[in-house]
CSV table of N, CA and C in Angstrom, one decimal:
chain,number,residue,atom,x,y,z
A,1,MET,N,68.7,90.5,125.0
A,1,MET,CA,67.5,91.0,125.8
A,1,MET,C,68.1,93.0,125.6
A,2,SER,N,66.9,93.8,125.0
A,2,SER,CA,67.3,95.3,125.3
A,2,SER,C,67.6,95.8,126.2
A,3,ASP,N,68.5,96.8,126.2
A,3,ASP,CA,68.7,97.7,127.0
A,3,ASP,C,67.7,98.4,128.2
A,4,TRP,N,66.5,98.5,127.3
A,4,TRP,CA,65.5,98.9,128.0
A,4,TRP,C,64.9,97.9,129.0
A,5,ASN,N,64.9,96.7,128.4
A,5,ASN,CA,64.5,95.5,129.5
A,5,ASN,C,65.4,95.1,130.7
A,6,ASP,N,66.6,95.3,130.1
A,6,ASP,CA,67.6,95.2,131.2
A,6,ASP,C,67.5,96.2,132.2
A,7,LYS,N,67.1,97.4,131.9
A,7,LYS,CA,66.9,98.6,133.0
A,7,LYS,C,65.7,98.3,133.7
A,8,ILE,N,64.7,97.7,133.3
A,8,ILE,CA,63.7,97.4,134.3
A,8,ILE,C,63.9,96.2,135.0
A,9,ILE,N,64.4,95.5,134.5
A,9,ILE,CA,64.7,94.0,135.6
A,9,ILE,C,65.8,94.7,136.8
A,10,GLU,N,66.8,95.5,136.2
A,10,GLU,CA,67.7,95.8,137.4
A,10,GLU,C,67.0,96.8,138.3
A,11,GLU,N,66.2,97.5,138.1
A,11,GLU,CA,65.3,98.5,138.9
A,11,GLU,C,64.4,97.5,139.6
A,12,PHE,N,63.7,96.5,138.9
A,12,PHE,CA,62.6,95.7,139.7
A,12,PHE,C,63.4,95.0,140.9
A,13,ARG,N,64.8,94.5,140.5
A,13,ARG,CA,65.3,93.8,141.5
A,13,ARG,C,65.8,94.5,142.5
A,14,ALA,N,66.3,95.9,142.3
A,14,ALA,CA,67.0,96.4,143.4
A,14,ALA,C,65.9,97.2,144.3
A,15,ASN,N,64.6,97.0,143.9
A,15,ASN,CA,63.5,98.0,144.5
A,15,ASN,C,62.3,97.0,145.1
A,16,GLU,N,62.7,95.7,145.2
A,16,GLU,CA,61.7,94.7,145.8
A,16,GLU,C,60.5,94.6,145.0
A,17,GLY,N,60.5,94.5,143.7
A,17,GLY,CA,59.6,94.5,142.5
A,17,GLY,C,59.0,95.6,142.1
A,18,ARG,N,59.4,96.7,142.6
A,18,ARG,CA,58.8,98.2,142.1
A,18,ARG,C,59.7,98.7,141.2
A,19,VAL,N,58.9,99.3,140.2
A,19,VAL,CA,59.9,100.1,139.1
A,19,VAL,C,58.7,101.7,139.2
A,20,GLY,N,59.5,102.6,138.5
A,20,GLY,CA,59.0,103.8,138.3
A,20,GLY,C,58.8,103.9,136.7
A,21,GLY,N,59.1,105.3,136.4
A,21,GLY,CA,58.6,105.6,134.8
A,21,GLY,C,57.2,104.9,134.4
A,22,ASN,N,57.0,104.3,133.4
A,22,ASN,CA,55.8,104.3,132.7
A,22,ASN,C,55.1,103.0,133.8
A,23,PHE,N,55.9,102.1,134.4
A,23,PHE,CA,55.3,101.1,135.0
A,23,PHE,C,54.8,101.5,136.6
A,24,GLU,N,55.3,102.7,136.8
A,24,GLU,CA,55.2,103.1,138.3
A,24,GLU,C,53.7,102.7,138.9
A,25,GLY,N,53.6,101.9,140.0
A,25,GLY,CA,52.3,101.4,140.4
A,25,GLY,C,51.7,100.2,139.6
A,26,ALA,N,52.1,100.0,138.6
A,26,ALA,CA,51.8,98.8,137.9
A,26,ALA,C,52.3,97.4,138.2
A,27,PRO,N,51.1,96.2,138.6
A,27,PRO,CA,51.7,95.3,138.8
A,27,PRO,C,52.5,94.6,137.6
A,28,LEU,N,53.7,94.4,138.3
A,28,LEU,CA,54.7,93.9,136.9
A,28,LEU,C,55.7,92.6,137.7
A,29,LEU,N,55.6,91.5,136.7
A,29,LEU,CA,56.4,90.4,137.3
A,29,LEU,C,57.8,90.2,136.3
A,30,LEU,N,58.5,89.3,136.4
A,30,LEU,CA,59.6,89.0,135.8
A,30,LEU,C,59.4,87.6,135.3
A,31,LEU,N,59.1,87.3,133.8
A,31,LEU,CA,58.7,86.1,133.5
A,31,LEU,C,60.1,85.3,132.6
A,32,HIS,N,60.1,84.2,133.3
A,32,HIS,CA,61.5,83.7,133.2
A,32,HIS,C,61.0,82.7,132.3
A,33,THR,N,61.7,82.5,131.0
A,33,THR,CA,61.3,81.2,129.9
A,33,THR,C,62.4,80.7,129.4
A,34,VAL,N,62.3,79.5,128.6
A,34,VAL,CA,63.5,79.0,128.0
A,34,VAL,C,63.2,79.3,126.8
A,35,GLY,N,64.2,79.5,126.0
A,35,GLY,CA,64.2,80.0,124.7
A,35,GLY,C,63.8,78.9,123.7
A,36,ALA,N,62.6,78.9,122.7
A,36,ALA,CA,62.3,78.1,122.1
A,36,ALA,C,63.4,77.3,121.0
A,37,ARG,N,64.4,78.1,120.4
A,37,ARG,CA,65.2,77.8,119.6
A,37,ARG,C,66.5,77.8,120.3
A,38,THR,N,67.1,78.3,121.2
A,38,THR,CA,68.3,78.4,121.8
A,38,THR,C,68.2,77.7,123.1
A,39,GLY,N,67.2,77.4,123.7
A,39,GLY,CA,67.1,76.8,124.9
A,39,GLY,C,67.7,77.3,126.1
A,40,GLN,N,68.2,78.9,125.8
A,40,GLN,CA,68.5,79.3,126.9
A,40,GLN,C,67.5,80.1,127.9
A,41,GLU,N,67.9,80.3,129.3
A,41,GLU,CA,66.9,81.1,129.8
A,41,GLU,C,66.7,82.6,129.4
A,42,ARG,N,65.6,83.0,129.5
A,42,ARG,CA,65.3,84.6,129.0
A,42,ARG,C,64.5,85.0,130.4
A,43,VAL,N,64.6,86.4,130.4
A,43,VAL,CA,63.7,87.2,131.4
A,43,VAL,C,63.2,88.2,130.9
A,44,HIS,N,61.7,88.5,131.0
A,44,HIS,CA,60.9,89.4,130.3
A,44,HIS,C,59.8,90.1,131.4
A,45,PRO,N,60.2,91.5,131.6
A,45,PRO,CA,59.4,92.2,132.3
A,45,PRO,C,58.1,92.3,131.8
A,46,VAL,N,57.0,91.9,132.4
A,46,VAL,CA,55.6,91.8,131.9
A,46,VAL,C,54.4,92.8,132.9
A,47,MET,N,53.8,93.2,132.6
A,47,MET,CA,52.4,93.5,133.4
A,47,MET,C,51.5,92.3,133.7
A,48,TYR,N,51.0,92.3,134.8
A,48,TYR,CA,50.1,91.2,135.4
A,48,TYR,C,48.9,91.4,135.9
A,49,GLN,N,48.2,90.7,135.6
A,49,GLN,CA,46.7,90.9,136.6
A,49,GLN,C,46.5,89.6,137.4
A,50,LYS,N,46.3,89.6,138.6
A,50,LYS,CA,46.0,88.7,139.5
A,50,LYS,C,44.3,88.0,139.2
A,51,VAL,N,44.6,86.9,138.8
A,51,VAL,CA,43.3,86.0,138.7
A,51,VAL,C,43.2,84.8,139.5
A,52,ASP,N,41.9,84.3,139.4
A,52,ASP,CA,41.7,83.3,140.5
A,52,ASP,C,43.0,82.0,140.4
A,53,ALA,N,43.1,81.6,139.3
A,53,ALA,CA,44.2,80.6,139.0
A,53,ALA,C,45.8,81.0,139.5
A,54,GLY,N,46.2,82.0,139.2
A,54,GLY,CA,47.2,82.6,139.3
A,54,GLY,C,47.3,84.0,139.0
A,55,TYR,N,48.0,84.3,137.8
A,55,TYR,CA,48.3,85.7,137.1
A,55,TYR,C,47.9,85.4,135.8
A,56,ALA,N,47.8,86.3,135.3
A,56,ALA,CA,47.5,86.5,133.6
A,56,ALA,C,48.2,87.5,133.2
A,57,VAL,N,49.0,87.4,132.0
A,57,VAL,CA,50.1,88.2,131.6
A,57,VAL,C,49.5,88.2,129.8
A,58,PHE,N,50.0,89.4,129.1
A,58,PHE,CA,49.3,89.8,127.8
A,58,PHE,C,50.6,89.8,126.9
A,59,ALA,N,50.2,89.3,125.8
A,59,ALA,CA,51.1,89.0,124.9
A,59,ALA,C,51.0,90.0,123.7
A,60,SER,N,51.0,91.6,124.4
A,60,SER,CA,50.7,92.7,123.4
A,60,SER,C,51.7,93.0,122.6
A,61,LYS,N,52.8,93.0,123.3
A,61,LYS,CA,54.1,93.4,122.3
A,61,LYS,C,53.8,95.1,121.7
A,62,GLY,N,53.1,95.9,122.7
A,62,GLY,CA,52.8,97.2,122.2
A,62,GLY,C,52.0,97.4,120.8
A,63,GLY,N,51.2,96.3,120.9
A,63,GLY,CA,50.2,96.5,119.5
A,63,GLY,C,51.2,96.2,118.2
A,64,ALA,N,52.5,95.4,118.3
A,64,ALA,CA,53.0,95.0,117.2
A,64,ALA,C,52.1,94.2,116.3
A,65,PRO,N,52.8,93.7,115.0
A,65,PRO,CA,51.9,93.0,114.3
A,65,PRO,C,52.4,91.4,114.5
A,66,THR,N,53.1,91.0,115.2
A,66,THR,CA,53.5,90.1,115.6
A,66,THR,C,53.7,89.6,117.1
A,67,ASN,N,53.5,88.5,117.9
A,67,ASN,CA,53.5,88.0,119.2
A,67,ASN,C,54.9,88.2,119.5
A,68,PRO,N,55.0,88.5,121.0
A,68,PRO,CA,56.4,88.4,121.6
A,68,PRO,C,57.2,87.3,121.5
A,69,ASP,N,58.5,87.4,121.5
A,69,ASP,CA,59.4,86.0,121.7
A,69,ASP,C,58.9,85.1,122.9
A,70,TRP,N,58.6,85.8,124.1
A,70,TRP,CA,58.2,85.1,125.0
A,70,TRP,C,57.0,84.1,124.9
A,71,TYR,N,56.1,84.7,124.1
A,71,TYR,CA,54.6,83.9,123.9
A,71,TYR,C,55.0,82.7,123.2
A,72,HIS,N,56.1,82.7,122.0
A,72,HIS,CA,56.6,81.5,121.3
A,72,HIS,C,57.5,80.6,122.6
A,73,ASN,N,58.1,81.1,123.4
A,73,ASN,CA,58.8,80.3,124.2
A,73,ASN,C,57.8,79.4,125.3
A,74,ILE,N,56.8,80.2,125.8
A,74,ILE,CA,55.8,79.5,126.3
A,74,ILE,C,55.0,78.2,125.8
A,75,LEU,N,54.9,78.5,124.5
A,75,LEU,CA,54.2,77.7,123.8
A,75,LEU,C,54.9,76.4,123.7
A,76,ALA,N,56.3,76.4,123.6
A,76,ALA,CA,57.3,75.2,123.2
A,76,ALA,C,57.6,75.0,124.7
A,77,GLN,N,57.8,75.6,125.6
A,77,GLN,CA,57.9,75.1,127.0
A,77,GLN,C,57.4,75.7,128.0
A,78,PRO,N,56.1,75.4,128.4
A,78,PRO,CA,55.0,76.2,129.5
A,78,PRO,C,55.5,76.1,130.8
A,79,GLN,N,56.6,75.3,131.2
A,79,GLN,CA,57.0,75.5,132.5
A,79,GLN,C,58.0,76.7,132.8
A,80,VAL,N,57.5,77.4,133.4
A,80,VAL,CA,58.3,79.1,133.6
A,80,VAL,C,58.4,79.3,134.9
A,81,GLN,N,59.1,80.4,135.3
A,81,GLN,CA,59.2,80.9,136.5
A,81,GLN,C,58.7,82.5,136.6
A,82,ALA,N,58.3,83.0,137.7
A,82,ALA,CA,58.2,84.3,137.5
A,82,ALA,C,58.6,85.0,138.7
A,83,GLU,N,59.4,86.3,139.0
A,83,GLU,CA,59.9,87.1,140.1
A,83,GLU,C,58.5,88.0,140.3
A,84,ILE,N,58.1,88.2,141.4
A,84,ILE,CA,57.1,88.7,141.9
A,84,ILE,C,57.3,89.3,143.1
A,85,GLY,N,57.4,90.7,143.2
A,85,GLY,CA,57.7,91.1,144.3
A,85,GLY,C,59.3,90.8,144.5
A,86,THR,N,59.7,90.0,146.1
A,86,THR,CA,61.0,89.5,146.4
A,86,THR,C,61.2,87.9,146.1
A,87,GLY,N,60.1,87.2,145.8
A,87,GLY,CA,59.7,86.0,145.6
A,87,GLY,C,60.0,85.3,144.2
A,88,THR,N,60.2,84.2,144.1
A,88,THR,CA,60.2,83.5,142.8
A,88,THR,C,59.4,82.4,142.7
A,89,VAL,N,58.6,82.1,141.9
A,89,VAL,CA,57.6,81.1,141.8
A,89,VAL,C,57.8,80.1,140.5
A,90,LYS,N,57.6,79.0,140.8
A,90,LYS,CA,57.3,77.9,139.6
A,90,LYS,C,56.0,78.0,139.1
A,91,LEU,N,55.9,78.2,137.9
A,91,LEU,CA,54.3,78.3,137.1
A,91,LEU,C,54.3,77.5,135.8
A,92,ALA,N,52.9,77.1,135.6
A,92,ALA,CA,52.6,76.6,134.2
A,92,ALA,C,51.8,77.6,133.4
A,93,ALA,N,52.4,77.8,131.9
A,93,ALA,CA,51.5,78.8,131.3
A,93,ALA,C,50.5,78.1,130.5
A,94,ARG,N,49.5,78.7,130.4
A,94,ARG,CA,48.5,78.2,129.1
A,94,ARG,C,47.9,79.3,128.8
A,95,VAL,N,47.4,79.3,127.4
A,95,VAL,CA,46.7,80.5,126.5
A,95,VAL,C,45.4,80.5,127.0
A,96,ALA,N,44.7,81.5,127.5
A,96,ALA,CA,43.1,81.8,127.9
A,96,ALA,C,42.6,81.6,126.7
A,97,GLU,N,41.4,80.9,126.7
A,97,GLU,CA,40.5,80.9,125.4
A,97,GLU,C,39.1,81.5,125.9
A,98,GLY,N,38.1,81.6,124.7
A,98,GLY,CA,36.9,82.1,124.9
A,98,GLY,C,36.5,83.1,126.1
A,99,GLU,N,35.6,82.6,126.8
A,99,GLU,CA,35.1,83.5,127.9
A,99,GLU,C,36.1,83.9,129.0
A,100,GLU,N,36.8,83.0,129.2
A,100,GLU,CA,37.8,83.3,130.2
A,100,GLU,C,38.8,84.6,129.5
A,101,ARG,N,39.4,84.2,128.4
A,101,ARG,CA,40.1,85.2,127.7
A,101,ARG,C,39.7,86.7,127.8
A,102,GLU,N,38.1,86.7,127.3
A,102,GLU,CA,37.5,88.0,127.3
A,102,GLU,C,37.3,88.4,128.6
A,103,ARG,N,36.7,87.9,129.7
A,103,ARG,CA,36.6,88.4,130.9
A,103,ARG,C,38.2,89.1,131.4
A,104,ILE,N,39.2,88.1,131.4
A,104,ILE,CA,40.4,88.7,131.7
A,104,ILE,C,41.0,90.2,131.0
A,105,TRP,N,40.6,89.9,129.6
A,105,TRP,CA,41.3,90.7,128.6
A,105,TRP,C,40.4,92.2,128.9
A,106,THR,N,39.1,92.0,129.1
A,106,THR,CA,38.2,93.0,129.2
A,106,THR,C,38.6,94.1,130.6
A,107,ALA,N,38.7,93.2,131.5
A,107,ALA,CA,39.3,93.9,133.0
A,107,ALA,C,40.7,94.7,132.8
A,108,GLN,N,41.8,94.0,132.1
A,108,GLN,CA,43.0,94.6,131.9
A,108,GLN,C,42.7,95.8,131.0
A,109,LYS,N,42.0,96.0,130.3
A,109,LYS,CA,41.9,97.2,129.3
A,109,LYS,C,41.1,98.2,130.0
A,110,ALA,N,40.3,97.8,130.9
A,110,ALA,CA,39.4,98.8,131.7
A,110,ALA,C,40.5,99.6,132.8
A,111,ALA,N,41.4,98.4,133.2
A,111,ALA,CA,42.2,99.1,134.4
A,111,ALA,C,43.2,99.9,133.7
A,112,TYR,N,43.8,99.6,132.7
A,112,TYR,CA,45.0,100.2,132.1
A,112,TYR,C,44.7,100.3,130.4
A,113,PRO,N,44.3,101.2,130.2
A,113,PRO,CA,43.5,101.6,128.9
A,113,PRO,C,44.6,101.7,127.9
A,114,GLY,N,46.0,101.8,128.3
A,114,GLY,CA,47.0,101.4,127.1
A,114,GLY,C,47.1,100.1,126.4
A,115,PHE,N,46.5,99.1,127.0
A,115,PHE,CA,46.2,97.8,126.5
A,115,PHE,C,45.0,97.9,125.3
A,116,ALA,N,44.1,98.7,125.5
A,116,ALA,CA,43.0,99.0,124.3
A,116,ALA,C,43.8,99.4,123.2
A,117,ASP,N,44.7,100.7,123.2
A,117,ASP,CA,45.5,101.2,122.4
A,117,ASP,C,46.3,100.1,121.7
A,118,TYR,N,47.0,99.1,122.3
A,118,TYR,CA,47.8,98.3,121.8
A,118,TYR,C,46.8,97.2,120.7
A,119,GLU,N,45.8,97.2,121.3
A,119,GLU,CA,44.5,96.2,120.6
A,119,GLU,C,44.3,96.9,119.2
A,120,SER,N,44.1,98.4,119.2
A,120,SER,CA,43.6,99.0,118.1
A,120,SER,C,44.8,99.2,117.0
A,121,LYS,N,45.9,98.8,117.4
A,121,LYS,CA,47.2,99.0,116.6
A,121,LYS,C,47.4,97.9,115.6
A,122,THR,N,46.9,96.6,116.4
A,122,THR,CA,47.0,95.3,115.6
A,122,THR,C,45.8,94.8,114.9
A,123,SER,N,45.9,93.7,114.1
A,123,SER,CA,44.9,93.0,113.5
A,123,SER,C,45.1,91.8,114.0
A,124,ARG,N,45.9,91.3,114.9
A,124,ARG,CA,45.9,89.9,115.7
A,124,ARG,C,45.3,90.3,116.9
A,125,GLN,N,44.8,88.8,117.3
A,125,GLN,CA,44.2,89.0,118.6
A,125,GLN,C,45.4,88.8,119.7
A,126,ILE,N,45.3,89.7,120.5
A,126,ILE,CA,46.4,89.7,121.7
A,126,ILE,C,46.2,88.4,122.6
A,127,PRO,N,47.0,87.5,122.7
A,127,PRO,CA,47.0,86.5,123.4
A,127,PRO,C,47.1,86.9,125.1
A,128,VAL,N,46.0,86.2,125.8
A,128,VAL,CA,46.0,86.2,127.4
A,128,VAL,C,46.7,84.7,127.8
A,129,VAL,N,47.7,84.9,128.6
A,129,VAL,CA,48.3,83.7,129.2
A,129,VAL,C,48.2,83.9,130.6
A,130,VAL,N,47.8,82.6,131.1
A,130,VAL,CA,47.4,82.7,132.4
A,130,VAL,C,48.5,81.4,133.0
A,131,LEU,N,49.3,81.9,134.0
A,131,LEU,CA,50.2,81.4,134.8
A,131,LEU,C,49.7,80.7,136.1
A,132,GLU,N,49.6,79.4,136.4
A,132,GLU,CA,49.3,78.7,137.4
A,132,GLU,C,50.5,78.1,138.1
A,133,PRO,N,50.0,78.2,139.4
A,133,PRO,CA,51.1,77.3,140.2
A,133,PRO,C,51.3,75.6,139.7
A,134,ALA,N,52.7,75.8,139.6
A,134,ALA,CA,53.2,74.4,138.9
A,134,ALA,C,53.0,73.6,139.9
A,135,GLY,N,52.2,72.0,139.6
A,135,GLY,CA,52.0,70.9,140.4
A,135,GLY,C,53.1,70.0,140.6
């Protein structure tokens, strides 16, 4: 994990789910995945959007040409956990498609224009992942 992510994770946990800097005031969760190749737990700070089914997260990777590692991890093992505020919940991840993806993605870009910038930097479609309570 990068030092940058480590600092965000530390700050998130020390401040009941709140961080400063670029993410100040933004909805942030810590997504726990299992490495697709390693089988080891990974923790990724990601912005989220509350949706009817649970939470939506965005595999933007800052507009890079490839998807983030956590996206590949959830495709291989969709059972995840997320730290939200001071709690941890078990969730099932699925990739949003069609109208659902467009609705969520459009709302995210409107609320946080940086996501539109990410979209303009890449030729790939940025995946929208819905995290729903695990049954």
